[in-house]
XYZ file of C-alpha atoms in Angstrom:
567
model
C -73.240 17.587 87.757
C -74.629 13.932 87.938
C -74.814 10.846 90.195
C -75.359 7.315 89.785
C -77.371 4.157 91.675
C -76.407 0.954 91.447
C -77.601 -1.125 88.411
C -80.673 -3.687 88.878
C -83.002 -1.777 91.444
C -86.477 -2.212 91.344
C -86.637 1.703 91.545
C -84.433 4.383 92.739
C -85.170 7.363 95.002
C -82.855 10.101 94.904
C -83.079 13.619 97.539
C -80.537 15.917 98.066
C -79.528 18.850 100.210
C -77.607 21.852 99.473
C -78.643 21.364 95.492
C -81.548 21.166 93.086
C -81.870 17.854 91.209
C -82.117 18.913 87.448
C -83.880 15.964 86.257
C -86.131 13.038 87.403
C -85.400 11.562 90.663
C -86.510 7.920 90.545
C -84.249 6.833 87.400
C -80.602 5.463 88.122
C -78.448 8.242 87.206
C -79.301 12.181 88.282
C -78.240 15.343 87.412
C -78.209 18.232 89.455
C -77.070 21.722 90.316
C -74.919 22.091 93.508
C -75.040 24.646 96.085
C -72.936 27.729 96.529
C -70.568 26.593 99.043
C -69.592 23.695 101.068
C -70.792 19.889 100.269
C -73.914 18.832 98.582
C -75.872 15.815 100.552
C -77.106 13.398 97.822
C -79.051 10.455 99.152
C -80.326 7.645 97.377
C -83.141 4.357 98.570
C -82.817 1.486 96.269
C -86.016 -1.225 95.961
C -85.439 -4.928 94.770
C -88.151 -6.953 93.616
C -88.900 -8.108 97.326
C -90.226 -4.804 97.545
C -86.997 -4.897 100.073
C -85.229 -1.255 100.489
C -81.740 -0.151 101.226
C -80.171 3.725 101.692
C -76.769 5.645 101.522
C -76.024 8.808 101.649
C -72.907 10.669 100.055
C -71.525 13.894 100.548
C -69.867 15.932 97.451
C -67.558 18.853 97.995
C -68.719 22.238 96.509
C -65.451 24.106 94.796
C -65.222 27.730 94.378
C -65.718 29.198 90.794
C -62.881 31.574 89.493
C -64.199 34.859 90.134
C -65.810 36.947 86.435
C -62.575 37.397 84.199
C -61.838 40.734 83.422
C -61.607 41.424 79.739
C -58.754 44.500 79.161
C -58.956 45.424 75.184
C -56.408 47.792 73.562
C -57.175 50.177 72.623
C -60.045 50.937 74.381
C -62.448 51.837 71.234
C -60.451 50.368 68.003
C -61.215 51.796 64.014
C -63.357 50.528 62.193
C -61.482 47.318 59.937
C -58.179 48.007 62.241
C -55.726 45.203 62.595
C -53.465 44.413 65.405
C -56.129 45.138 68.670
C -55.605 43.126 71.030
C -57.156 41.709 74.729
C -56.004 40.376 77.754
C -57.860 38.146 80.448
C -56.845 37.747 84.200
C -53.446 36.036 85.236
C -53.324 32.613 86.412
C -56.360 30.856 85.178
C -55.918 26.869 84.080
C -57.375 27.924 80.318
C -58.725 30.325 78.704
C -61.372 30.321 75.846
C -61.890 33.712 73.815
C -64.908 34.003 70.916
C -65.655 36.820 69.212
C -68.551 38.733 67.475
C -68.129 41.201 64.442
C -64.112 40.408 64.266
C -61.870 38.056 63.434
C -58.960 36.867 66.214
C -55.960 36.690 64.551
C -53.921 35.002 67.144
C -54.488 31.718 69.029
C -57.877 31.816 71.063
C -56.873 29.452 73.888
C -53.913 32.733 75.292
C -54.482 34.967 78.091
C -54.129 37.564 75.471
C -55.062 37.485 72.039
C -55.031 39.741 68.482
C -57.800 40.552 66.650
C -58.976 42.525 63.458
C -62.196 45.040 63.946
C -65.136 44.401 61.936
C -66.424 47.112 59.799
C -68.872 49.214 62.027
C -70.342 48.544 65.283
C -68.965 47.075 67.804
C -66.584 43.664 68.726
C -68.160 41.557 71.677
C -65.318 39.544 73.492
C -65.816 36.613 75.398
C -63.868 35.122 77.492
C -64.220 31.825 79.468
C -61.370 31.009 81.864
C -61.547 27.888 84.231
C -59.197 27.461 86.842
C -57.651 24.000 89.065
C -60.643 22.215 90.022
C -62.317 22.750 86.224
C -64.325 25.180 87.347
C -65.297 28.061 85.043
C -66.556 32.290 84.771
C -67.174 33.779 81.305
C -67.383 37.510 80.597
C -68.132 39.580 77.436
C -67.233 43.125 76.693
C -68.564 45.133 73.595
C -65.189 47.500 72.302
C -67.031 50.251 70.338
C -66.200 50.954 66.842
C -64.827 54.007 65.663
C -65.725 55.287 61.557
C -62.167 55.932 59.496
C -62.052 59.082 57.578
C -62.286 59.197 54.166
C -58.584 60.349 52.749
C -60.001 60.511 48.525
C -58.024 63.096 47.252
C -60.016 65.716 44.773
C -56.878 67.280 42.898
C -57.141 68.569 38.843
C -56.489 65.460 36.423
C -53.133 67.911 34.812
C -51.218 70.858 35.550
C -48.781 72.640 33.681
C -45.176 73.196 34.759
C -44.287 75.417 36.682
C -47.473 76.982 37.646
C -48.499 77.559 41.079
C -51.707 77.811 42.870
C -52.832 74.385 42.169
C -55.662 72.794 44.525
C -55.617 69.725 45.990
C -58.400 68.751 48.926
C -60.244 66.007 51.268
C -63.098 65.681 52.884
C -63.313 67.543 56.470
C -62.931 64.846 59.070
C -64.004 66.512 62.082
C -63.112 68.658 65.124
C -59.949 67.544 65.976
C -58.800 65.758 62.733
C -55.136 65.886 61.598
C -54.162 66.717 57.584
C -50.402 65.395 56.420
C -49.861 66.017 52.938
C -46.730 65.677 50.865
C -46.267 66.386 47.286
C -43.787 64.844 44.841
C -42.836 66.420 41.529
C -43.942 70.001 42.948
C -44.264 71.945 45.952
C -46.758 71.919 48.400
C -46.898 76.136 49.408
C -49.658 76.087 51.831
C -52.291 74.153 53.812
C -50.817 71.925 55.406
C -52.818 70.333 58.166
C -55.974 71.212 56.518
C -58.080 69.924 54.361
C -57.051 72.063 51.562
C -53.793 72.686 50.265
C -52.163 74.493 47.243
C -49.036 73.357 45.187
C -46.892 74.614 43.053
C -45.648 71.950 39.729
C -42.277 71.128 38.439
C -40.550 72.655 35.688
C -40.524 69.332 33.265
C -43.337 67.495 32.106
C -44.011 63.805 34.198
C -46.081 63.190 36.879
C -46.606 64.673 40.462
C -48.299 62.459 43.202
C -50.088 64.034 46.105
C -49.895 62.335 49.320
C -52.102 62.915 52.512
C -52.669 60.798 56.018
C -56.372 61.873 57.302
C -56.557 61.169 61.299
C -59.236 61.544 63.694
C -60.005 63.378 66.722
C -60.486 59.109 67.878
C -57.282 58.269 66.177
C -58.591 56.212 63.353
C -56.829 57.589 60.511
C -56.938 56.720 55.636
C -53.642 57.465 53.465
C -54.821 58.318 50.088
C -52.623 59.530 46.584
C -53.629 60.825 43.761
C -51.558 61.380 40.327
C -51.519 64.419 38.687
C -50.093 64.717 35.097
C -47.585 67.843 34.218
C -47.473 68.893 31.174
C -45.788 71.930 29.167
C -48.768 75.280 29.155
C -51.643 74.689 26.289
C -50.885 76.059 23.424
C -52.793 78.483 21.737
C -52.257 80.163 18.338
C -53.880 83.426 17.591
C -53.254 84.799 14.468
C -50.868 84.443 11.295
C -49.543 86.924 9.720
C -49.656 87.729 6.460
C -52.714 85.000 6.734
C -52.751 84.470 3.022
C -49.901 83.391 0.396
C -49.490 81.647 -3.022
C -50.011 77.673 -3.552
C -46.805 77.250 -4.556
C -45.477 78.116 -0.605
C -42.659 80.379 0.568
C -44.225 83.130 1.888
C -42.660 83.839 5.294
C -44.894 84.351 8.263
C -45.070 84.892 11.748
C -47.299 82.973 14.251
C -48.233 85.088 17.277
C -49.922 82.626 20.043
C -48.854 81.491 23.794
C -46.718 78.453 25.114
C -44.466 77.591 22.669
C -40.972 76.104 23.214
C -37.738 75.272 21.708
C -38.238 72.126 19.274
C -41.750 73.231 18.176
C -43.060 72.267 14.547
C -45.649 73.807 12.913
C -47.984 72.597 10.243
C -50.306 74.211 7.607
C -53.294 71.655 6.436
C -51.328 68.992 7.761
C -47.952 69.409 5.611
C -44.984 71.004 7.481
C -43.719 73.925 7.283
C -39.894 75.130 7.025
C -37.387 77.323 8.250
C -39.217 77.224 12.078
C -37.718 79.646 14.527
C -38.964 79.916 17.998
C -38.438 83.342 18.566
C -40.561 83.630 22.231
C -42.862 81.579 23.876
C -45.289 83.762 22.014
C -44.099 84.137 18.464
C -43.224 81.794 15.552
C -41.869 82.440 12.347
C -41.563 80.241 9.581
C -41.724 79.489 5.659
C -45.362 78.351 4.537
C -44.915 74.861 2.756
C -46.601 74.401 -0.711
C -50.129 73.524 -0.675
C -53.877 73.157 -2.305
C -56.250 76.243 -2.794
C -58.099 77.085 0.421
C -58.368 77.816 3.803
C -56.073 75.420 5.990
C -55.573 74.827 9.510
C -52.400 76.112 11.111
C -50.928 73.995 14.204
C -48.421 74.786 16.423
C -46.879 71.210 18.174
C -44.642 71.128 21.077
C -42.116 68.588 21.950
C -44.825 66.991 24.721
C -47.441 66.582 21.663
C -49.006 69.330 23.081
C -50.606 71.776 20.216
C -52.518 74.532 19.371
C -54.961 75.255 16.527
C -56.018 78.305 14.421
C -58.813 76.884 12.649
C -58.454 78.394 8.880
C -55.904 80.381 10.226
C -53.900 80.782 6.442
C -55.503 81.004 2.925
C -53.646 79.541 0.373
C -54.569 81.889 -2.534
C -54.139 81.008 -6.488
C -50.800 82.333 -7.587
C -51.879 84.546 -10.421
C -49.680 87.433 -11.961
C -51.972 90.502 -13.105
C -52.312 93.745 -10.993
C -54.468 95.190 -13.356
C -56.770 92.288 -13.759
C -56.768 92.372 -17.719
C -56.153 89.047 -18.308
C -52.423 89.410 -20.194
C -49.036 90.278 -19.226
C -47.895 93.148 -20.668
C -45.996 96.963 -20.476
C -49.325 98.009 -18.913
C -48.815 95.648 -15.892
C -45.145 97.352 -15.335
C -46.576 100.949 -15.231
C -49.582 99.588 -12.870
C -47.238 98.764 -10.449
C -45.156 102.078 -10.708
C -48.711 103.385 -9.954
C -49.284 101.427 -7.066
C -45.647 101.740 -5.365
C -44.394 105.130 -6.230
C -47.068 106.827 -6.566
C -49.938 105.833 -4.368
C -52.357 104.209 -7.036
C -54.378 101.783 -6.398
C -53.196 98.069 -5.166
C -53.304 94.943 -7.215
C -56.153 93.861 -8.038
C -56.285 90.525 -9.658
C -57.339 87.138 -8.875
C -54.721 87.246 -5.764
C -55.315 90.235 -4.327
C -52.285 92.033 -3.523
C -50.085 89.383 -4.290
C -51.422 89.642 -7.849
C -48.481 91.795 -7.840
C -45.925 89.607 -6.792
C -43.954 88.087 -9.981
C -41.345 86.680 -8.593
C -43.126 84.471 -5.819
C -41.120 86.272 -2.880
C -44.561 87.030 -1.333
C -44.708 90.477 -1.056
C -44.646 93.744 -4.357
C -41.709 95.535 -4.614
C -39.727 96.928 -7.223
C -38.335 93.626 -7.835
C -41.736 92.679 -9.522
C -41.176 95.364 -12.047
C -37.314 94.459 -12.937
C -38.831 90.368 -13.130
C -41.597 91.591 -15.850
C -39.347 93.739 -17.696
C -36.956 90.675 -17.555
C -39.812 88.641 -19.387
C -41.584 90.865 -21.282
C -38.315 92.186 -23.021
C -35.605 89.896 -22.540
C -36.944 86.264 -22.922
C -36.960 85.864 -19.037
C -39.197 83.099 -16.342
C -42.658 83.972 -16.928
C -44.289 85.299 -13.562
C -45.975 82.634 -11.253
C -44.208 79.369 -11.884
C -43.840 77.786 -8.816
C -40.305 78.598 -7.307
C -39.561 74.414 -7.592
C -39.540 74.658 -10.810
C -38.350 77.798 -12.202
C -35.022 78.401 -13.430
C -33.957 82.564 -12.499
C -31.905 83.782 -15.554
C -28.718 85.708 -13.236
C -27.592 87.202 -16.894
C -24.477 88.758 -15.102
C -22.439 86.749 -13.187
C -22.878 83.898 -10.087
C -21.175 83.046 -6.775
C -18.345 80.880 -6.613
C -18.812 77.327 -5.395
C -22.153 76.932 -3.462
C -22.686 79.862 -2.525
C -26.351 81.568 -3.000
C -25.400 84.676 -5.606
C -25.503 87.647 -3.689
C -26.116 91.349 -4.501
C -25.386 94.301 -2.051
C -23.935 97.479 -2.229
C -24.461 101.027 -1.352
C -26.215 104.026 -3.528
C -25.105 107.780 -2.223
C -25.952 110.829 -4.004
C -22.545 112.394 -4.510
C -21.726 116.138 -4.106
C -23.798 118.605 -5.949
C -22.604 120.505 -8.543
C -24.358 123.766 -9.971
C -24.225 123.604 -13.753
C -26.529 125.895 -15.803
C -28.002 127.234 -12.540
C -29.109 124.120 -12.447
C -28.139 121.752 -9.425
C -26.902 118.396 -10.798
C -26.347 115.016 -8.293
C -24.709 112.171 -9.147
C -25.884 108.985 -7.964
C -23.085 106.756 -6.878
C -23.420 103.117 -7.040
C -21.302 100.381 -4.699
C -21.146 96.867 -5.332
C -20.157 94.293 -2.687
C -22.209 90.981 -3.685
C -20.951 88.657 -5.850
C -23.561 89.836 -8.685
C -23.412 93.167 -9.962
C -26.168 94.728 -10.036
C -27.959 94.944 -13.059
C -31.161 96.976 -12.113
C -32.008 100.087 -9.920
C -35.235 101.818 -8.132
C -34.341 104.968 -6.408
C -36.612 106.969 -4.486
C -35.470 110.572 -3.492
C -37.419 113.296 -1.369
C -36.239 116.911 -0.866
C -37.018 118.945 1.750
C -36.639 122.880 1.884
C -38.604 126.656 1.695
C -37.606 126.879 -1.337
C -39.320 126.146 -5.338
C -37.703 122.934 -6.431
C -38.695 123.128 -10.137
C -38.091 120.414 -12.267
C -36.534 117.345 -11.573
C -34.875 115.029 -14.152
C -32.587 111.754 -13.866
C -30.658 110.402 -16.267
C -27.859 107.910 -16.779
C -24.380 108.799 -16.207
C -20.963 108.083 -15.853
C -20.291 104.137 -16.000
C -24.014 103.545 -17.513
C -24.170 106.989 -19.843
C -23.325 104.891 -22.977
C -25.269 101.923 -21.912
C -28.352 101.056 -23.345
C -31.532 100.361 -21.073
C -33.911 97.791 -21.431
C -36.589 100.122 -19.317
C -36.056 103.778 -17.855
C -38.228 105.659 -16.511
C -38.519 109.277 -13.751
C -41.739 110.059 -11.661
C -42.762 112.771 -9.488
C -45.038 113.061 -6.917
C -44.932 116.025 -5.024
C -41.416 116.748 -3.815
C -40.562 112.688 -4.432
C -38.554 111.925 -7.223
C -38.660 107.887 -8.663
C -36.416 106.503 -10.793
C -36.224 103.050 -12.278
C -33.798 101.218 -14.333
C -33.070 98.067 -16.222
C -29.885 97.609 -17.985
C -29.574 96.036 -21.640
C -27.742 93.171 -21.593
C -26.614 93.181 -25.042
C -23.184 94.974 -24.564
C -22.320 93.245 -21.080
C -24.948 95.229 -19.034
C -23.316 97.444 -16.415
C -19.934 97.303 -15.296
C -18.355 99.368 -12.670
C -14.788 98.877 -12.837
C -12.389 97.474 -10.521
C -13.355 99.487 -7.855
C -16.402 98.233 -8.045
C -18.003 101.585 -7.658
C -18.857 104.680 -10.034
C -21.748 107.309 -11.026
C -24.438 105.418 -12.724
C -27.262 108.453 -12.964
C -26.904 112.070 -12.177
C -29.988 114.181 -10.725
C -30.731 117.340 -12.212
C -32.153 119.646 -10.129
C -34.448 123.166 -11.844
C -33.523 125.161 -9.040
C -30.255 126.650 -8.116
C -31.613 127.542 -4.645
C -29.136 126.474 -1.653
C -29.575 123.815 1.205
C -31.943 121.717 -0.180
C -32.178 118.653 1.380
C -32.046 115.208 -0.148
C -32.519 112.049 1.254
C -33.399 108.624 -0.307
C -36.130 106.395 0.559
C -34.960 103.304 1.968
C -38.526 101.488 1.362
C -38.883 101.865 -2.792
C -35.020 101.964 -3.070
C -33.328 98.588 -4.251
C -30.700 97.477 -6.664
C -31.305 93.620 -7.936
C -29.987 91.562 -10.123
C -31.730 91.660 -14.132
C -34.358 88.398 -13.264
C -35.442 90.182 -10.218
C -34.887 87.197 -8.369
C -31.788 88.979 -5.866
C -31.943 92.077 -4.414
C -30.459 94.233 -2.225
C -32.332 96.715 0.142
C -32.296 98.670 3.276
C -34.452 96.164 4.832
C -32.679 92.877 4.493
C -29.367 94.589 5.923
C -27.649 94.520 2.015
C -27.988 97.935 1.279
C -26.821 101.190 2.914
C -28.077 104.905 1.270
C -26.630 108.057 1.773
C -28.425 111.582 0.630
C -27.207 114.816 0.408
C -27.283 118.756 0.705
C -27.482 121.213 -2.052
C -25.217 124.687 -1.073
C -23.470 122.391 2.119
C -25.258 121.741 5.752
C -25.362 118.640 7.370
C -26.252 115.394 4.961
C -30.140 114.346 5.779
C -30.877 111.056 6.953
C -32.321 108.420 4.840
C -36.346 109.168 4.854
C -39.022 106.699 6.092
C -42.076 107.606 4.690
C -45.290 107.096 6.764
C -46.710 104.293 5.029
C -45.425 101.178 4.557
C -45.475 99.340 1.088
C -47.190 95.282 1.664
């Protein structure tokens, strides 16, 4: 407060009563600080230069202050960075003047209630000066405490696979009192909810799931966090190949055994693709190995989500070599090795392929087929063994199929009823043609069971092949197993078997005339095929049904399976 003298006094002597004069007292204008209540006496002597004097006195009135505003914040204790507090001052003051410390006000600050943001930690001190009528003022401040937010990062796995369950997903513990709301998109949450730690279960298809969770305090303050997880198709894994080995020039059919495959898979050896992929389970493969260098390759297994699965030098590709003796030629002596090795448990191929040394006509595995192919070469001008299948040219010296059709040889072989001739039981061997080739060679493998002495054993040709020539006949016996293999000369027309397509082609002589021996045929070791032994027809590829029989009557045996297995 101030008061002023009149302008050219020699001096100026101010008192007053009911105050305290704040600064000098002998200069024209005063200030001073008025009393609590009622007036304020300010009296003032002026001197001229006469050294003459005068007085007045003057009496100011003293108006009451507006009593200390109250400051109401809400809430009461706000989060820490929170928008949208607010605080209110006391009705009917003239204005209002709000400041604030560690905040920001977000609303006008000359209101009876404003809006403010939180700082970070801390707390907020709000002031707030209100003045009323007569321009006079009270100022408070109040300190609103501030409350820590949680921390809502989610920890979940980066990927899942589809449809599997028991997946984690967590935040940090927030305290006695703390609230957990999760939600999960592309899955399903299963359990947890409300606490810190939840488990989910993924969706069936590949994408993305998103995990949602609101963390709120025991003081309210609360963090929304979300975290993507990808979802993809199961890893794959491939365990083994089998067979694990095969020629350079490809073809050799194989079966992948593994986890996680699906529909739509591809699979690759060293990088080139193979053909003829089936997906028979999500564990099992099979498919035709594509052509390829010498060596140990790679074999991958690729699902439609570019997921994939490695067998490192899971398949050999093995130099395509045709000698199961390992001499070095091709000859008559390779033809009886094999008759060795399949009918009467010699010893394997040996050559630079291994087993497959064996295999003549690239169809990756030794069979009897082998023999008719060699015979077909070494005799007959036929494909030498072990040209790649691209480029060789099979010689089908009887017959084809009609229009596109892949030439086709099937049929059945039954041994006929016996007939004692010479006290001598003789069988014919009955040959059935359904394929559009006829066949042209034939391995038969019979057994006989009984008490009894067997004796000798011959076969023979017979019936529609008795005047025919053979390019290659030959019996063998092992034990009570009879083999018999035969390749027909082409030079007359080969074998025919009429219209009906079916007649006696050998007959089995038997040295015993004892009764109810059994005879049954092997189905492994017994084929027909066509002259190139590049078609045949067998038990095992569904084109060939065998029948055996009983000497003296009883029930006809079933076809035998031997205990071993041949490849």
């Amino acid at each position: 407060n101030s008061a002023a003298g009149p302008a050219g006094a020699t001096s100026y002597a101010w008192s007053i009563t009911n105050g305290t004069i704040t600064s000098a007292a002998n200069i024209q204008t005063i200030t001073y600080t008025a009393g609590a209540s009622g007036t304020v006496g300010l009296t003032l002597v002026v001197t001229n230069a006469s050294n003459c004097s005068a007085t007045n006195t003057s009496n100011v009135t003293i108006n009451a202050n507006p009593a200390t505003p109250a400051i109401t914040p809400t809430p009461a204790a706000v989060c820490a960075s929170s928008t949208g507090n607010s605080a209110a001052g006391p009705a009917g003051a003239t204005t209002y003047a709000w400041s604030i410390t560690n905040g920001t006000i977000t609303s006008a600050a000359n209101i009876q209630t404003i809006t403010y943001t939180a700082g970070a930690s801390g707390t907020v001190g709000l002031t707030l000066v209100v003045t009323n009528a007569s321009s006079c003022s009270a100022t408070n401040t109040v300190n609103v405490t501030i409350n820590p937010n949680p921390n809502a990062t989610i920890t979940a796995p980066a990927s899942v696979t589809t449809s599997s369950s028991g997946n984690v997903a967590s935040v940090a513990n927030a305290g006695v009192g703390a609230t957990y709301a999760w939600s999960v998109t592309g899955g399903t949450l299963t359990g947890g909810n409300n606490t810190p730690s939840i488990t989910f279960t993924a969706g069936a298809t590949p994408g993305t799931l998103t995990i949602n969770v609101t963390v709120t305090t025991a003081a309210g303050c609360s963090d929304t966090k979300a975290a993507n997880v990808a979802r993809g198709l199961p890893i794959v894994t491939v365990t083994s190949v089998s067979p694990n080995f095969g020629t350079v020039t490809g073809g050799t059919n194989v079966t992948i055994n593994g986890t996680n495959f699906v529909a739509g898979a591809t699979v690759t050896f060293g990088g080139t693709a193979a053909t003829n992929v089936v997906v028979v389970s999500g564990i099992k493969i099979t498919a035709k190995t594509p052509a390829h260098a010498l060596g140990a390759v790679n074999v991958v297994v690729t699902n439609v989500d570019t997921s994939n699965g490695t067998l490192v030098n899971g398949y050999t590709y093995q130099a395509q070599v045709f000698d199961p003796n390992n001499d070095g030629t091709i000859t008559a002596s390779d033809v009886f090795y094999l008759i060795n090795y399949l009918f009467l448990g010699g010893p394997p191929p040996s050559g630079p392929s291994g087993i497959l040394s064996g295999d003549a006509n690239g169809d990756g595995v030794v069979d009897p087929a082998d023999i008719f192919y060699v015979i077909n070469f070494l005799f007959l001008g036929g494909q030498k063994p072990n040209i790649p299948s691209g480029n060789a040219t099979p010689h089908f010296a009887v017959g084809t199929a009609i229009g596109t059709q892949a030439p086709e040889i099937g049929g059945s072989i039954t041994l006929g009823k016996p007939v004692l001739r010479a006290g001598h039981y003789v069988v014919p061997v009955i040959l059935t043609s359904r394929g559009a080739v006829t066949p042209q060679a034939m391995s038969l493998r019979v057994h006989f069971d009984g008490t009894g002495t067997i004796g000798d054993v011959a076969v023979r040709r017979a019936g529609a092949a008795k005047d025919l020539n053979a390019t290659f006949e030959v019996t063998r016996t092992l034990r009570r197993d009879v083999s018999y293999l035969v390749s027909y000369d082409p030079s007359n027309g080969g074998l025919s078997l009429g219209q009906s397509r079916s007649a006696v082609v050998a007959e089995i002589e038997i040295g015993s005339s004892e009764a109810n021996v059994s005879i049954s045929i092997d189905p492994l070791l017994t084929m027909v095929g066509d002259r190139a032994g590049m078609i045949k027809a067998t038990v095992a590829n569904g084109n060939l049904d065998v029948s055996g029989t009983t000497t003296g009557g009883g029930s006809l045996p079933r076809p035998r399976t031997p205990g071993r297995e041949i490849n």
